[in-house]
Amino acid sequence: MFGSGRGTLLLELVDDVAWATAARHANGHAVTVTVEHMIFKNPTWAGDVVTAFAQVEGTGRTSMDIGVYVTAQRGASERVPVAEAHLVFVAVDSEGNPRTVPGVYPETEAEYAAARAVEIRREHRKTLRGALEQAR
Ligand SMILES: CC(C)(COP(=O)(O)OP(=O)(O)OC[C@H]1O[C@@H](n2cnc3c(N)ncnc32)[C@H](O)[C@@H]1OP(=O)(O)O)[C@@H](O)C(=O)NCCC(=O)NCCS
Protein backbone atom coordinates (compact mmCIF):
# COMPACT_ATOMS: atom_id res chain seq x y z
CA MET A 1 0.00 0.00 0.00
CA PHE A 2 2.89 2.39 0.69
CA GLY A 3 3.69 4.15 -2.59
CA SER A 4 0.10 3.94 -3.81
CA GLY A 5 -0.38 7.68 -3.37
CA ARG A 6 -2.93 7.08 -0.61
CA GLY A 7 -2.06 8.22 2.86
CA THR A 8 -4.20 5.74 4.80
CA LEU A 9 -1.38 3.67 6.29
CA LEU A 10 0.65 6.72 7.23
CA LEU A 11 -2.43 8.28 8.86
CA GLU A 12 -2.91 5.16 10.96
CA LEU A 13 0.78 5.09 11.91
CA VAL A 14 0.65 8.78 12.88
CA ASP A 15 -2.45 8.33 15.06
CA ASP A 16 -0.99 5.20 16.74
CA VAL A 17 2.35 6.83 17.54
CA ALA A 18 0.69 10.04 18.72
CA TRP A 19 -1.72 8.07 20.92
CA ALA A 20 1.13 6.10 22.56
CA THR A 21 2.99 9.37 23.23
CA ALA A 22 -0.09 11.11 24.66
CA ALA A 23 -1.06 8.12 26.82
CA ARG A 24 2.47 7.84 28.23
CA HIS A 25 2.55 11.57 29.04
CA ALA A 26 -0.93 11.48 30.57
CA ASN A 27 -0.20 8.24 32.42
CA GLY A 28 -3.42 6.67 31.12
CA HIS A 29 -5.90 6.71 28.29
CA ALA A 30 -6.19 9.65 25.91
CA VAL A 31 -8.38 10.22 22.85
CA THR A 32 -7.75 12.01 19.57
CA VAL A 33 -9.69 15.27 19.35
CA THR A 34 -8.27 16.63 16.13
CA VAL A 35 -5.77 15.70 13.45
CA GLU A 36 -4.68 18.93 11.90
CA HIS A 37 -1.98 20.07 9.57
CA MET A 38 -0.99 16.71 8.07
CA ILE A 39 1.52 17.17 5.27
CA PHE A 40 2.86 14.49 2.93
CA LYS A 41 6.33 15.64 1.91
CA ASN A 42 7.70 12.76 -0.14
CA PRO A 43 6.27 9.44 -1.42
CA THR A 44 7.01 6.13 0.29
CA TRP A 45 7.57 2.87 -1.57
CA ALA A 46 7.37 -0.84 -0.76
CA GLY A 47 10.59 -1.83 1.03
CA ASP A 48 11.19 1.61 2.60
CA VAL A 49 11.95 1.57 6.30
CA VAL A 50 9.41 4.02 7.71
CA THR A 51 10.02 5.54 11.14
CA ALA A 52 7.74 7.84 13.13
CA PHE A 53 8.86 10.06 15.99
CA ALA A 54 6.32 11.86 18.19
CA GLN A 55 6.57 14.31 21.05
CA VAL A 56 4.29 16.34 23.31
CA GLU A 57 4.97 19.91 22.20
CA GLY A 58 2.48 21.71 24.39
CA THR A 59 -0.28 21.14 26.90
CA GLY A 60 -3.45 22.80 28.09
CA ARG A 61 -5.42 21.74 31.17
CA THR A 62 -6.53 18.39 29.76
CA SER A 63 -5.24 18.53 26.17
CA MET A 64 -1.88 17.70 24.61
CA ASP A 65 -0.51 18.98 21.30
CA ILE A 66 1.46 16.16 19.70
CA GLY A 67 3.86 16.59 16.77
CA VAL A 68 4.61 13.52 14.64
CA TYR A 69 7.51 13.38 12.18
CA VAL A 70 7.73 10.46 9.73
CA THR A 71 10.82 9.57 7.72
CA ALA A 72 11.63 6.84 5.19
CA GLN A 73 14.89 5.17 4.26
CA ARG A 74 15.28 3.40 0.93
CA GLY A 75 18.15 0.92 0.88
CA ALA A 76 21.39 2.65 1.82
CA SER A 77 20.13 6.10 0.80
CA GLU A 78 19.61 8.94 3.26
CA ARG A 79 16.52 9.10 5.45
CA VAL A 80 14.01 11.56 3.95
CA PRO A 81 11.03 13.25 5.65
CA VAL A 82 7.78 11.81 4.27
CA ALA A 83 5.10 13.27 6.53
CA GLU A 84 4.48 15.61 9.45
CA ALA A 85 1.31 15.93 11.47
CA HIS A 86 0.00 17.85 14.45
CA LEU A 87 -2.73 16.32 16.57
CA VAL A 88 -4.55 17.22 19.76
CA PHE A 89 -5.34 14.51 22.32
CA VAL A 90 -7.32 14.82 25.52
CA ALA A 91 -6.60 12.67 28.57
CA VAL A 92 -9.75 10.93 29.76
CA ASP A 93 -10.75 8.94 32.82
CA SER A 94 -12.53 5.57 32.81
CA GLU A 95 -15.83 7.36 32.10
CA GLY A 96 -14.43 9.29 29.16
CA ASN A 97 -14.34 12.61 31.02
CA PRO A 98 -11.36 14.94 30.46
CA ARG A 99 -8.73 14.84 33.23
CA THR A 100 -5.75 17.13 33.85
CA VAL A 101 -2.33 16.40 32.36
CA PRO A 102 1.19 17.33 33.49
CA GLY A 103 2.75 20.31 31.70
CA VAL A 104 5.74 20.19 29.37
CA TYR A 105 8.68 22.49 29.91
CA PRO A 106 10.92 23.18 26.91
CA GLU A 107 14.66 23.09 27.47
CA THR A 108 16.34 22.99 24.06
CA GLU A 109 16.03 25.59 21.29
CA ALA A 110 14.12 23.01 19.18
CA GLU A 111 11.66 22.44 22.05
CA TYR A 112 11.12 26.20 22.47
CA ALA A 113 10.47 26.48 18.72
CA ALA A 114 7.94 23.62 18.88
CA ALA A 115 6.22 25.29 21.87
CA ARG A 116 5.98 28.60 19.94
CA ALA A 117 4.46 26.71 17.00
CA VAL A 118 1.86 25.19 19.37
CA GLU A 119 0.88 28.70 20.55
CA ILE A 120 0.44 29.80 16.91
CA ARG A 121 -1.70 26.73 16.17
CA ARG A 122 -3.87 27.33 19.26
CA GLU A 123 -4.42 31.00 18.28
CA HIS A 124 -5.14 29.97 14.69
CA ARG A 125 -7.69 27.37 15.90
CA LYS A 126 -9.46 30.00 18.02
CA THR A 127 -9.56 32.52 15.14
CA LEU A 128 -10.80 29.88 12.71
CA ARG A 129 -13.53 28.71 15.13
CA GLY A 130 -14.71 32.33 15.60
CA ALA A 131 -14.69 33.02 11.86
CA LEU A 132 -16.62 29.83 11.08
CA GLU A 133 -19.21 30.64 13.75
CA GLN A 134 -19.68 34.12 12.22
CA ALA A 135 -20.08 32.58 8.77
CA ARG A 136 -23.08 30.47 9.87
C1 LIG B 1 -12.34 14.76 23.75
C2 LIG B 1 -13.62 14.91 24.56
C3 LIG B 1 -13.57 14.03 25.80
C4 LIG B 1 -13.68 16.39 24.97
O1 LIG B 1 -14.89 16.58 25.62
P1 LIG B 1 -15.46 18.06 25.85
O2 LIG B 1 -16.77 17.94 26.51
O3 LIG B 1 -15.35 18.85 24.57
O4 LIG B 1 -14.44 18.60 26.89
P2 LIG B 1 -13.95 20.08 27.13
O5 LIG B 1 -14.82 21.09 26.47
O6 LIG B 1 -13.70 20.17 28.61
O7 LIG B 1 -12.54 20.10 26.36
C5 LIG B 1 -11.48 19.31 26.82
C6 LIG B 1 -10.23 19.76 26.11
O8 LIG B 1 -10.35 19.46 24.72
C7 LIG B 1 -10.00 20.60 23.96
N1 LIG B 1 -10.76 20.55 22.73
C8 LIG B 1 -12.07 20.28 22.58
N2 LIG B 1 -12.40 20.35 21.28
C9 LIG B 1 -11.28 20.67 20.61
C10 LIG B 1 -10.97 20.89 19.23
N3 LIG B 1 -11.88 20.81 18.28
N4 LIG B 1 -9.68 21.18 18.90
C11 LIG B 1 -8.74 21.26 19.84
N5 LIG B 1 -8.95 21.06 21.16
C12 LIG B 1 -10.22 20.78 21.53
C13 LIG B 1 -10.40 21.77 24.84
O9 LIG B 1 -9.71 22.96 24.45
C14 LIG B 1 -9.97 21.27 26.19
O10 LIG B 1 -8.58 21.46 26.35
P3 LIG B 1 -7.93 22.06 27.74
O11 LIG B 1 -8.56 21.32 28.89
O12 LIG B 1 -6.48 21.74 27.62
O13 LIG B 1 -8.22 23.51 27.74
C15 LIG B 1 -14.90 14.55 23.71
O14 LIG B 1 -15.06 15.53 22.69
C16 LIG B 1 -14.79 13.19 23.08
O15 LIG B 1 -14.90 12.17 23.73
N6 LIG B 1 -14.56 13.17 21.75
C17 LIG B 1 -14.38 11.88 21.02
C18 LIG B 1 -12.90 11.50 21.03
C19 LIG B 1 -12.69 10.18 20.34
O16 LIG B 1 -13.47 9.26 20.48
N7 LIG B 1 -11.60 10.14 19.56
C20 LIG B 1 -11.27 8.97 18.81
C21 LIG B 1 -11.93 9.03 17.49
S1 LIG B 1 -11.90 7.47 16.68
mmCIF file of C-alpha atoms and ligand atoms in Angstrom:
data_model
loop_
_atom_site.group_PDB
_atom_site.id
_atom_site.type_symbol
_atom_site.label_atom_id
_atom_site.label_comp_id
_atom_site.label_asym_id
_atom_site.label_seq_id
_atom_site.Cartn_x
_atom_site.Cartn_y
_atom_site.Cartn_z
ATOM 1 C CA MET A 1 0.000 0.000 0.000
ATOM 2 C CA PHE A 2 2.894 2.391 0.693
ATOM 3 C CA GLY A 3 3.692 4.151 -2.591
ATOM 4 C CA SER A 4 0.102 3.936 -3.811
ATOM 5 C CA GLY A 5 -0.381 7.677 -3.366
ATOM 6 C CA ARG A 6 -2.927 7.075 -0.613
ATOM 7 C CA GLY A 7 -2.059 8.220 2.859
ATOM 8 C CA THR A 8 -4.203 5.737 4.803
ATOM 9 C CA LEU A 9 -1.382 3.665 6.294
ATOM 10 C CA LEU A 10 0.648 6.721 7.229
ATOM 11 C CA LEU A 11 -2.427 8.282 8.863
ATOM 12 C CA GLU A 12 -2.911 5.155 10.957
ATOM 13 C CA LEU A 13 0.778 5.087 11.909
ATOM 14 C CA VAL A 14 0.651 8.776 12.876
ATOM 15 C CA ASP A 15 -2.448 8.333 15.058
ATOM 16 C CA ASP A 16 -0.990 5.204 16.742
ATOM 17 C CA VAL A 17 2.353 6.827 17.544
ATOM 18 C CA ALA A 18 0.688 10.039 18.723
ATOM 19 C CA TRP A 19 -1.722 8.070 20.922
ATOM 20 C CA ALA A 20 1.128 6.105 22.564
ATOM 21 C CA THR A 21 2.993 9.368 23.233
ATOM 22 C CA ALA A 22 -0.090 11.105 24.661
ATOM 23 C CA ALA A 23 -1.058 8.121 26.820
ATOM 24 C CA ARG A 24 2.473 7.838 28.234
ATOM 25 C CA HIS A 25 2.555 11.565 29.044
ATOM 26 C CA ALA A 26 -0.930 11.478 30.572
ATOM 27 C CA ASN A 27 -0.203 8.240 32.423
ATOM 28 C CA GLY A 28 -3.417 6.667 31.122
ATOM 29 C CA HIS A 29 -5.901 6.713 28.288
ATOM 30 C CA ALA A 30 -6.187 9.653 25.911
ATOM 31 C CA VAL A 31 -8.384 10.225 22.855
ATOM 32 C CA THR A 32 -7.746 12.010 19.565
ATOM 33 C CA VAL A 33 -9.692 15.269 19.352
ATOM 34 C CA THR A 34 -8.267 16.627 16.132
ATOM 35 C CA VAL A 35 -5.773 15.696 13.446
ATOM 36 C CA GLU A 36 -4.677 18.929 11.898
ATOM 37 C CA HIS A 37 -1.984 20.071 9.570
ATOM 38 C CA MET A 38 -0.990 16.713 8.065
ATOM 39 C CA ILE A 39 1.522 17.169 5.269
ATOM 40 C CA PHE A 40 2.860 14.494 2.930
ATOM 41 C CA LYS A 41 6.330 15.640 1.911
ATOM 42 C CA ASN A 42 7.701 12.755 -0.143
ATOM 43 C CA PRO A 43 6.271 9.438 -1.424
ATOM 44 C CA THR A 44 7.014 6.128 0.287
ATOM 45 C CA TRP A 45 7.567 2.865 -1.574
ATOM 46 C CA ALA A 46 7.366 -0.836 -0.761
ATOM 47 C CA GLY A 47 10.586 -1.827 1.030
ATOM 48 C CA ASP A 48 11.188 1.610 2.601
ATOM 49 C CA VAL A 49 11.950 1.569 6.299
ATOM 50 C CA VAL A 50 9.410 4.023 7.712
ATOM 51 C CA THR A 51 10.024 5.537 11.144
ATOM 52 C CA ALA A 52 7.736 7.842 13.127
ATOM 53 C CA PHE A 53 8.856 10.060 15.986
ATOM 54 C CA ALA A 54 6.323 11.859 18.195
ATOM 55 C CA GLN A 55 6.567 14.311 21.046
ATOM 56 C CA VAL A 56 4.293 16.335 23.311
ATOM 57 C CA GLU A 57 4.972 19.910 22.203
ATOM 58 C CA GLY A 58 2.476 21.714 24.385
ATOM 59 C CA THR A 59 -0.276 21.137 26.899
ATOM 60 C CA GLY A 60 -3.451 22.805 28.091
ATOM 61 C CA ARG A 61 -5.421 21.742 31.168
ATOM 62 C CA THR A 62 -6.531 18.386 29.758
ATOM 63 C CA SER A 63 -5.238 18.526 26.171
ATOM 64 C CA MET A 64 -1.882 17.704 24.614
ATOM 65 C CA ASP A 65 -0.506 18.977 21.297
ATOM 66 C CA ILE A 66 1.465 16.158 19.697
ATOM 67 C CA GLY A 67 3.860 16.594 16.767
ATOM 68 C CA VAL A 68 4.608 13.518 14.643
ATOM 69 C CA TYR A 69 7.507 13.377 12.184
ATOM 70 C CA VAL A 70 7.733 10.461 9.735
ATOM 71 C CA THR A 71 10.824 9.570 7.720
ATOM 72 C CA ALA A 72 11.631 6.839 5.194
ATOM 73 C CA GLN A 73 14.887 5.173 4.261
ATOM 74 C CA ARG A 74 15.280 3.398 0.926
ATOM 75 C CA GLY A 75 18.154 0.923 0.879
ATOM 76 C CA ALA A 76 21.393 2.654 1.817
ATOM 77 C CA SER A 77 20.133 6.098 0.802
ATOM 78 C CA GLU A 78 19.611 8.939 3.262
ATOM 79 C CA ARG A 79 16.522 9.096 5.447
ATOM 80 C CA VAL A 80 14.006 11.562 3.951
ATOM 81 C CA PRO A 81 11.027 13.251 5.647
ATOM 82 C CA VAL A 82 7.779 11.809 4.271
ATOM 83 C CA ALA A 83 5.097 13.274 6.526
ATOM 84 C CA GLU A 84 4.480 15.610 9.449
ATOM 85 C CA ALA A 85 1.315 15.928 11.471
ATOM 86 C CA HIS A 86 0.000 17.852 14.454
ATOM 87 C CA LEU A 87 -2.729 16.319 16.575
ATOM 88 C CA VAL A 88 -4.551 17.219 19.758
ATOM 89 C CA PHE A 89 -5.335 14.509 22.321
ATOM 90 C CA VAL A 90 -7.319 14.821 25.522
ATOM 91 C CA ALA A 91 -6.597 12.667 28.568
ATOM 92 C CA VAL A 92 -9.751 10.927 29.756
ATOM 93 C CA ASP A 93 -10.753 8.938 32.822
ATOM 94 C CA SER A 94 -12.529 5.574 32.814
ATOM 95 C CA GLU A 95 -15.833 7.357 32.101
ATOM 96 C CA GLY A 96 -14.428 9.291 29.160
ATOM 97 C CA ASN A 97 -14.338 12.610 31.024
ATOM 98 C CA PRO A 98 -11.360 14.936 30.464
ATOM 99 C CA ARG A 99 -8.727 14.840 33.228
ATOM 100 C CA THR A 100 -5.752 17.127 33.848
ATOM 101 C CA VAL A 101 -2.328 16.403 32.357
ATOM 102 C CA PRO A 102 1.185 17.328 33.492
ATOM 103 C CA GLY A 103 2.753 20.309 31.698
ATOM 104 C CA VAL A 104 5.740 20.187 29.370
ATOM 105 C CA TYR A 105 8.679 22.489 29.914
ATOM 106 C CA PRO A 106 10.916 23.180 26.905
ATOM 107 C CA GLU A 107 14.661 23.095 27.468
ATOM 108 C CA THR A 108 16.339 22.991 24.059
ATOM 109 C CA GLU A 109 16.029 25.595 21.286
ATOM 110 C CA ALA A 110 14.121 23.014 19.182
ATOM 111 C CA GLU A 111 11.659 22.441 22.051
ATOM 112 C CA TYR A 112 11.124 26.201 22.472
ATOM 113 C CA ALA A 113 10.475 26.480 18.717
ATOM 114 C CA ALA A 114 7.940 23.617 18.881
ATOM 115 C CA ALA A 115 6.219 25.286 21.870
ATOM 116 C CA ARG A 116 5.976 28.597 19.944
ATOM 117 C CA ALA A 117 4.456 26.707 17.002
ATOM 118 C CA VAL A 118 1.858 25.194 19.365
ATOM 119 C CA GLU A 119 0.879 28.699 20.547
ATOM 120 C CA ILE A 120 0.443 29.798 16.909
ATOM 121 C CA ARG A 121 -1.701 26.729 16.169
ATOM 122 C CA ARG A 122 -3.873 27.329 19.258
ATOM 123 C CA GLU A 123 -4.417 31.001 18.276
ATOM 124 C CA HIS A 124 -5.140 29.973 14.691
ATOM 125 C CA ARG A 125 -7.685 27.368 15.899
ATOM 126 C CA LYS A 126 -9.460 29.999 18.020
ATOM 127 C CA THR A 127 -9.559 32.518 15.142
ATOM 128 C CA LEU A 128 -10.801 29.879 12.706
ATOM 129 C CA ARG A 129 -13.525 28.715 15.126
ATOM 130 C CA GLY A 130 -14.714 32.331 15.595
ATOM 131 C CA ALA A 131 -14.689 33.023 11.857
ATOM 132 C CA LEU A 132 -16.616 29.828 11.075
ATOM 133 C CA GLU A 133 -19.212 30.637 13.751
ATOM 134 C CA GLN A 134 -19.683 34.120 12.221
ATOM 135 C CA ALA A 135 -20.081 32.579 8.765
ATOM 136 C CA ARG A 136 -23.076 30.473 9.865
HETATM 137 C C1 LIG B 1 -12.341 14.758 23.754
HETATM 138 C C2 LIG B 1 -13.621 14.908 24.558
HETATM 139 C C3 LIG B 1 -13.571 14.035 25.802
HETATM 140 C C4 LIG B 1 -13.684 16.389 24.971
HETATM 141 O O1 LIG B 1 -14.891 16.582 25.618
HETATM 142 P P1 LIG B 1 -15.464 18.057 25.851
HETATM 143 O O2 LIG B 1 -16.766 17.942 26.509
HETATM 144 O O3 LIG B 1 -15.349 18.846 24.565
HETATM 145 O O4 LIG B 1 -14.435 18.603 26.893
HETATM 146 P P2 LIG B 1 -13.947 20.076 27.130
HETATM 147 O O5 LIG B 1 -14.822 21.093 26.470
HETATM 148 O O6 LIG B 1 -13.696 20.169 28.613
HETATM 149 O O7 LIG B 1 -12.540 20.104 26.363
HETATM 150 C C5 LIG B 1 -11.478 19.310 26.821
HETATM 151 C C6 LIG B 1 -10.232 19.761 26.114
HETATM 152 O O8 LIG B 1 -10.351 19.461 24.723
HETATM 153 C C7 LIG B 1 -10.003 20.601 23.961
HETATM 154 N N1 LIG B 1 -10.757 20.553 22.731
HETATM 155 C C8 LIG B 1 -12.067 20.282 22.580
HETATM 156 N N2 LIG B 1 -12.401 20.354 21.276
HETATM 157 C C9 LIG B 1 -11.276 20.669 20.606
HETATM 158 C C10 LIG B 1 -10.967 20.887 19.232
HETATM 159 N N3 LIG B 1 -11.877 20.811 18.278
HETATM 160 N N4 LIG B 1 -9.681 21.181 18.900
HETATM 161 C C11 LIG B 1 -8.736 21.260 19.843
HETATM 162 N N5 LIG B 1 -8.954 21.061 21.162
HETATM 163 C C12 LIG B 1 -10.223 20.780 21.533
HETATM 164 C C13 LIG B 1 -10.404 21.773 24.840
HETATM 165 O O9 LIG B 1 -9.713 22.955 24.445
HETATM 166 C C14 LIG B 1 -9.975 21.271 26.192
HETATM 167 O O10 LIG B 1 -8.579 21.462 26.349
HETATM 168 P P3 LIG B 1 -7.929 22.055 27.737
HETATM 169 O O11 LIG B 1 -8.565 21.321 28.888
HETATM 170 O O12 LIG B 1 -6.478 21.741 27.617
HETATM 171 O O13 LIG B 1 -8.223 23.507 27.740
HETATM 172 C C15 LIG B 1 -14.900 14.554 23.715
HETATM 173 O O14 LIG B 1 -15.060 15.530 22.692
HETATM 174 C C16 LIG B 1 -14.787 13.189 23.077
HETATM 175 O O15 LIG B 1 -14.898 12.172 23.729
HETATM 176 N N6 LIG B 1 -14.564 13.168 21.750
HETATM 177 C C17 LIG B 1 -14.380 11.879 21.022
HETATM 178 C C18 LIG B 1 -12.904 11.496 21.028
HETATM 179 C C19 LIG B 1 -12.687 10.184 20.340
HETATM 180 O O16 LIG B 1 -13.466 9.259 20.478
HETATM 181 N N7 LIG B 1 -11.596 10.137 19.562
HETATM 182 C C20 LIG B 1 -11.270 8.965 18.812
HETATM 183 C C21 LIG B 1 -11.927 9.029 17.492
HETATM 184 S S1 LIG B 1 -11.901 7.466 16.679
#
